[in-house]
GROMACS .gro file of C-alpha atoms in nm:
model
  253
    1THR     CA    1   7.265   1.331  11.357
    2ALA     CA    2   7.362   1.631  11.539
    3VAL     CA    3   7.769   1.569  11.645
    4THR     CA    4   7.965   1.796  11.868
    5LEU     CA    5   8.315   1.812  11.862
    6ASN     CA    6   8.490   2.025  12.175
    7ALA     CA    7   8.861   2.090  12.192
    8GLU     CA    8   9.093   2.357  12.361
    9ILE     CA    9   9.343   2.520  12.181
   10GLU     CA   10   9.690   2.708  12.232
   11ALA     CA   11   9.582   3.066  11.958
   12LYS     CA   12   9.831   3.353  11.923
   13PRO     CA   13   9.723   3.724  11.866
   14ARG     CA   14   9.614   3.727  11.484
   15ASP     CA   15   9.595   3.292  11.450
   16PHE     CA   16   9.313   3.158  11.230
   17LEU     CA   17   9.141   2.815  11.230
   18LEU     CA   18   9.152   2.617  10.944
   19VAL     CA   19   8.843   2.425  10.889
   20LYS     CA   20   8.665   2.194  10.611
   21SER     CA   21   8.308   2.120  10.643
   22VAL     CA   22   8.251   1.794  10.449
   23PHE     CA   23   7.874   1.809  10.291
   24ALA     CA   24   7.777   1.894  10.632
   25PRO     CA   25   7.609   2.226  10.809
   26LEU     CA   26   7.878   2.322  11.077
   27ARG     CA   27   7.862   2.647  11.383
   28VAL     CA   28   8.187   2.697  11.539
   29TYR     CA   29   8.171   2.862  11.884
   30ALA     CA   30   8.455   2.986  12.087
   31ASP     CA   31   8.422   3.025  12.468
   32ASP     CA   32   8.053   2.975  12.382
   33VAL     CA   33   8.051   3.283  12.113
   34LEU     CA   34   7.967   3.186  11.754
   35LEU     CA   35   8.247   3.307  11.500
   36TYR     CA   36   8.125   3.104  11.220
   37GLU     CA   37   7.836   2.901  11.042
   38TYR     CA   38   7.770   2.725  10.725
   39GLY     CA   39   7.580   2.504  10.526
   40GLN     CA   40   7.224   2.646  10.720
   41ALA     CA   41   6.908   2.587  10.554
   42GLY     CA   42   6.878   2.827  10.299
   43SER     CA   43   7.212   2.928  10.230
   44TYR     CA   44   7.293   2.706   9.973
   45PRO     CA   45   7.100   2.624   9.642
   46ALA     CA   46   6.755   2.486   9.679
   47TYR     CA   47   6.824   2.141   9.464
   48MET     CA   48   7.082   2.077   9.681
   49ASN     CA   49   7.018   1.830   9.975
   50ASP     CA   50   7.374   1.834  10.137
   51PRO     CA   51   7.610   2.216  10.149
   52PRO     CA   52   7.903   2.177   9.932
   53THR     CA   53   8.267   2.120  10.090
   54ASN     CA   54   8.411   2.445  10.197
   55PRO     CA   55   8.763   2.488  10.369
   56VAL     CA   56   8.764   2.848  10.521
   57LEU     CA   57   8.980   3.021  10.747
   58ILE     CA   58   8.833   3.159  11.055
   59PRO     CA   59   8.995   3.466  11.308
   60LEU     CA   60   8.997   3.331  11.636
   61PRO     CA   61   9.001   3.556  11.945
   62MET     CA   62   9.305   3.786  11.990
   63ASN     CA   63   9.240   3.900  12.405
   64ARG     CA   64   9.293   3.490  12.501
   65GLU     CA   65   9.576   3.230  12.486
   66THR     CA   66   9.385   2.872  12.530
   67VAL     CA   67   9.062   2.917  12.339
   68SER     CA   68   8.792   2.686  12.402
   69LEU     CA   69   8.593   2.552  12.084
   70ARG     CA   70   8.282   2.391  11.990
   71LEU     CA   71   8.211   2.260  11.649
   72GLU     CA   72   7.867   2.134  11.616
   73TYR     CA   73   7.787   1.982  11.269
   74GLN     CA   74   7.472   1.820  11.158
   75SER     CA   75   7.510   1.469  10.962
   76PRO     CA   76   7.499   1.471  10.569
   77THR     CA   77   7.201   1.297  10.422
   78GLN     CA   78   7.355   1.162  10.096
   79ARG     CA   79   7.640   1.016  10.276
   80SER     CA   80   7.639   0.718  10.547
   81GLU     CA   81   7.958   0.866  10.683
   82LEU     CA   82   8.024   1.198  10.850
   83SER     CA   83   8.389   1.309  10.762
   84LEU     CA   84   8.623   1.543  11.016
   85PRO     CA   85   8.907   1.697  10.876
   86ALA     CA   86   9.182   1.778  11.059
   87MET     CA   87   9.177   2.122  11.224
   88THR     CA   88   9.456   2.391  11.177
   89VAL     CA   89   9.577   2.665  11.373
   90GLY     CA   90   9.807   2.965  11.240
   91THR     CA   91   9.854   3.262  11.099
   92GLU     CA   92   9.706   3.359  10.806
   93GLN     CA   93   9.980   3.349  10.598
   94ALA     CA   94  10.120   3.045  10.719
   95LEU     CA   95   9.802   2.803  10.691
   96PHE     CA   96   9.798   2.979  10.337
   97ALA     CA   97  10.182   2.894  10.260
   98ARG     CA   98  10.121   2.502  10.428
   99GLN     CA   99   9.798   2.510  10.178
  100PHE     CA  100  10.015   2.621   9.870
  101GLN     CA  101  10.228   2.331   9.947
  102GLN     CA  102  10.055   2.059   9.941
  103ASP     CA  103   9.788   2.220   9.642
  104GLY     CA  104   9.977   2.417   9.471
  105PHE     CA  105  10.122   2.150   9.237
  106THR     CA  106   9.723   2.052   9.160
  107PHE     CA  107   9.596   2.408   9.185
  108LEU     CA  108   9.889   2.501   8.908
  109PHE     CA  109   9.847   2.171   8.688
  110SER     CA  110   9.498   2.283   8.673
  111ILE     CA  111   9.484   2.588   8.541
  112LEU     CA  112   9.763   2.426   8.278
  113LEU     CA  113   9.498   2.154   8.159
  114ILE     CA  114   9.252   2.434   8.101
  115PHE     CA  115   9.449   2.676   7.956
  116MET     CA  116   9.598   2.382   7.715
  117GLY     CA  117   9.197   2.253   7.641
  118VAL     CA  118   9.020   2.613   7.589
  119VAL     CA  119   9.329   2.666   7.319
  120MET     CA  120   9.316   2.323   7.163
  121ALA     CA  121   8.921   2.378   7.118
  122VAL     CA  122   8.968   2.690   6.984
  123VAL     CA  123   9.211   2.610   6.695
  124SER     CA  124   9.032   2.321   6.639
  125VAL     CA  125   8.740   2.468   6.540
  126SER     CA  126   8.956   2.683   6.230
  127PHE     CA  127   9.045   2.417   6.032
  128VAL     CA  128   8.763   2.166   6.113
  129SER     CA  129   8.531   2.265   5.812
  130LYS     CA  130   8.844   2.200   5.623
  131ILE     CA  131   9.011   1.893   5.748
  132ARG     CA  132   8.749   1.647   5.879
  133SER     CA  133   8.974   1.469   6.150
  134GLY     CA  134   9.054   1.809   6.258
  135THR     CA  135   8.780   1.738   6.551
  136ALA     CA  136   9.055   1.501   6.726
  137PHE     CA  137   9.196   1.819   6.842
  138LEU     CA  138   8.838   1.933   6.970
  139TRP     CA  139   8.802   1.622   7.135
  140LEU     CA  140   9.119   1.617   7.297
  141GLY     CA  141   9.095   1.944   7.413
  142LEU     CA  142   8.721   1.908   7.564
  143PHE     CA  143   8.888   1.602   7.772
  144SER     CA  144   9.181   1.802   7.880
  145LEU     CA  145   8.905   2.082   7.979
  146SER     CA  146   8.725   1.831   8.168
  147ALA     CA  147   8.982   1.742   8.330
  148GLY     CA  148   9.147   2.069   8.468
  149VAL     CA  149   8.805   2.134   8.571
  150TRP     CA  150   8.772   1.849   8.787
  151SER     CA  151   9.057   1.898   8.966
  152LEU     CA  152   9.063   2.313   9.003
  153GLY     CA  153   8.728   2.212   9.154
  154GLU     CA  154   8.844   1.930   9.402
  155CYS     CA  155   9.161   2.124   9.470
  156ASP     CA  156   9.090   2.265   9.880
  157LEU     CA  157   9.386   2.580   9.737
  158THR     CA  158   9.083   2.684   9.475
  159ALA     CA  159   8.841   2.763   9.749
  160LEU     CA  160   9.076   2.901   9.968
  161LEU     CA  161   9.130   3.165   9.716
  162PHE     CA  162   8.824   3.139   9.510
  163PRO     CA  163   8.513   3.098   9.814
  164TYR     CA  164   8.250   2.966   9.588
  165PRO     CA  165   8.114   2.653   9.730
  166SER     CA  166   7.849   2.554   9.498
  167LEU     CA  167   8.027   2.659   9.161
  168LEU     CA  168   8.357   2.422   9.235
  169TYR     CA  169   8.105   2.174   9.366
  170ALA     CA  170   7.936   2.181   9.013
  171MET     CA  171   8.303   2.159   8.886
  172ALA     CA  172   8.439   1.908   9.055
  173TYR     CA  173   8.191   1.633   8.953
  174LEU     CA  174   8.052   1.777   8.637
  175GLY     CA  175   8.435   1.747   8.514
  176LEU     CA  176   8.459   1.362   8.645
  177PHE     CA  177   8.138   1.296   8.463
  178LEU     CA  178   8.229   1.412   8.154
  179LEU     CA  179   8.587   1.350   8.133
  180THR     CA  180   8.575   0.998   7.920
  181ILE     CA  181   8.292   1.118   7.626
  182PRO     CA  182   8.491   1.349   7.466
  183LEU     CA  183   8.785   1.077   7.508
  184LEU     CA  184   8.610   0.823   7.371
  185ARG     CA  185   8.485   1.030   7.075
  186PHE     CA  186   8.870   1.102   7.054
  187GLY     CA  187   8.923   0.739   6.943
  188LEU     CA  188   8.636   0.728   6.728
  189THR     CA  189   8.794   1.018   6.537
  190VAL     CA  190   9.172   0.850   6.563
  191LEU     CA  191   9.138   0.540   6.499
  192GLN     CA  192   8.829   0.500   6.247
  193PRO     CA  193   8.800   0.151   6.414
  194LYS     CA  194   8.613  -0.105   6.174
  195ASN     CA  195   8.376  -0.248   6.506
  196ARG     CA  196   8.282   0.116   6.661
  197LEU     CA  197   7.978  -0.071   6.833
  198PRO     CA  198   8.156  -0.110   7.169
  199MET     CA  199   8.300   0.310   7.225
  200GLN     CA  200   7.946   0.350   7.093
  201ILE     CA  201   7.791   0.217   7.365
  202MET     CA  202   8.009   0.301   7.580
  203LEU     CA  203   7.941   0.674   7.475
  204TRP     CA  204   7.559   0.597   7.510
  205VAL     CA  205   7.584   0.466   7.861
  206HIS     CA  206   7.800   0.772   7.946
  207GLN     CA  207   7.543   1.022   7.817
  208ALA     CA  208   7.236   0.885   7.945
  209SER     CA  209   7.385   0.882   8.262
  210VAL     CA  210   7.521   1.243   8.304
  211ALA     CA  211   7.192   1.346   8.160
  212ALA     CA  212   7.028   1.169   8.485
  213VAL     CA  213   7.224   1.266   8.709
  214LEU     CA  214   7.193   1.651   8.578
  215LEU     CA  215   6.820   1.561   8.596
  216LEU     CA  216   6.809   1.448   8.948
  217GLN     CA  217   7.060   1.679   9.118
  218LEU     CA  218   6.851   1.982   8.975
  219THR     CA  219   6.499   1.794   9.101
  220GLY     CA  220   6.663   1.736   9.466
  221GLN     CA  221   6.627   1.374   9.387
  222MET     CA  222   6.981   1.262   9.467
  223ASP     CA  223   7.279   1.467   9.470
  224PHE     CA  224   7.646   1.407   9.282
  225ILE     CA  225   7.813   1.226   9.568
  226LYS     CA  226   7.540   0.984   9.564
  227SER     CA  227   7.559   0.928   9.194
  228LEU     CA  228   7.948   0.954   9.175
  229TYR     CA  229   7.940   0.582   9.328
  230TRP     CA  230   7.790   0.453   8.959
  231PHE     CA  231   8.073   0.678   8.741
  232HIS     CA  232   8.329   0.496   8.991
  233PHE     CA  233   8.223   0.198   8.764
  234ILE     CA  234   8.156   0.359   8.420
  235ALA     CA  235   8.430   0.573   8.382
  236PRO     CA  236   8.693   0.351   8.413
  237LEU     CA  237   8.538   0.049   8.223
  238GLY     CA  238   8.520   0.362   7.947
  239PHE     CA  239   8.913   0.384   7.977
  240VAL     CA  240   8.912   0.020   7.914
  241THR     CA  241   8.680  -0.044   7.642
  242LEU     CA  242   8.888   0.253   7.482
  243ALA     CA  243   9.248   0.029   7.524
  244ALA     CA  244   9.068  -0.280   7.419
  245CYS     CA  245   8.935  -0.135   7.107
  246LEU     CA  246   9.303   0.005   7.038
  247LEU     CA  247   9.446  -0.338   7.124
  248TRP     CA  248   9.187  -0.496   6.904
  249GLU     CA  249   9.270  -0.279   6.626
  250HIS     CA  250   9.631  -0.328   6.603
  251PHE     CA  251   9.619  -0.716   6.621
  252ARG     CA  252   9.346  -0.768   6.407
  253HIS     CA  253   9.333  -0.503   6.139
   0.00000   0.00000   0.00000
């Protein structure tokens, strides 16, 4: 389904339009002149059914105060709804400052999580051979790394600073899909539970699920955005399983 959005905006010289496309092909026209197009066939990896989400700054015409905008969207195939995020007009510096105000903490905290995860994972390798329980640091580091990669890939400020939407798409979803696996591994290593079966089953479910969604994405059968609904169920269930096992081991043993 084609969806067209028309708007009249007041623009000053050197103003930019901040617009975001959410899994939908987009063309932006100003006074019937094509300014920008995104997500057209062949412009993103062939194994993806819809283009990845992408916020972008588009320079507006400098010789007009009033600009007639026309945004032409194409509905995504993997979602039952089309999202039209709010647009913002201003100077490039002002728009970046506004985005940093909104997402700056998330961006910086994500980088910190990734740094901590890499450090813990690397440090753990040096003494895993000497202390078996040292693998706990490895799993904790990989958990921190997954959380940081997920958060960094989701952040709009990241997309403005590093315009690689397909890479950020993979980071956001794989970071989330893999998040629970190192946490459960960490729990098994640290707790050494008498009954390992509940957490082990959740590990098998998560590992099989990650393999399945990767296969579905790479063969073009189903994008990550559609597989996300399954992980909305099993990811919280993995955390609940870990918490339940922790309480059981505490009170029973």
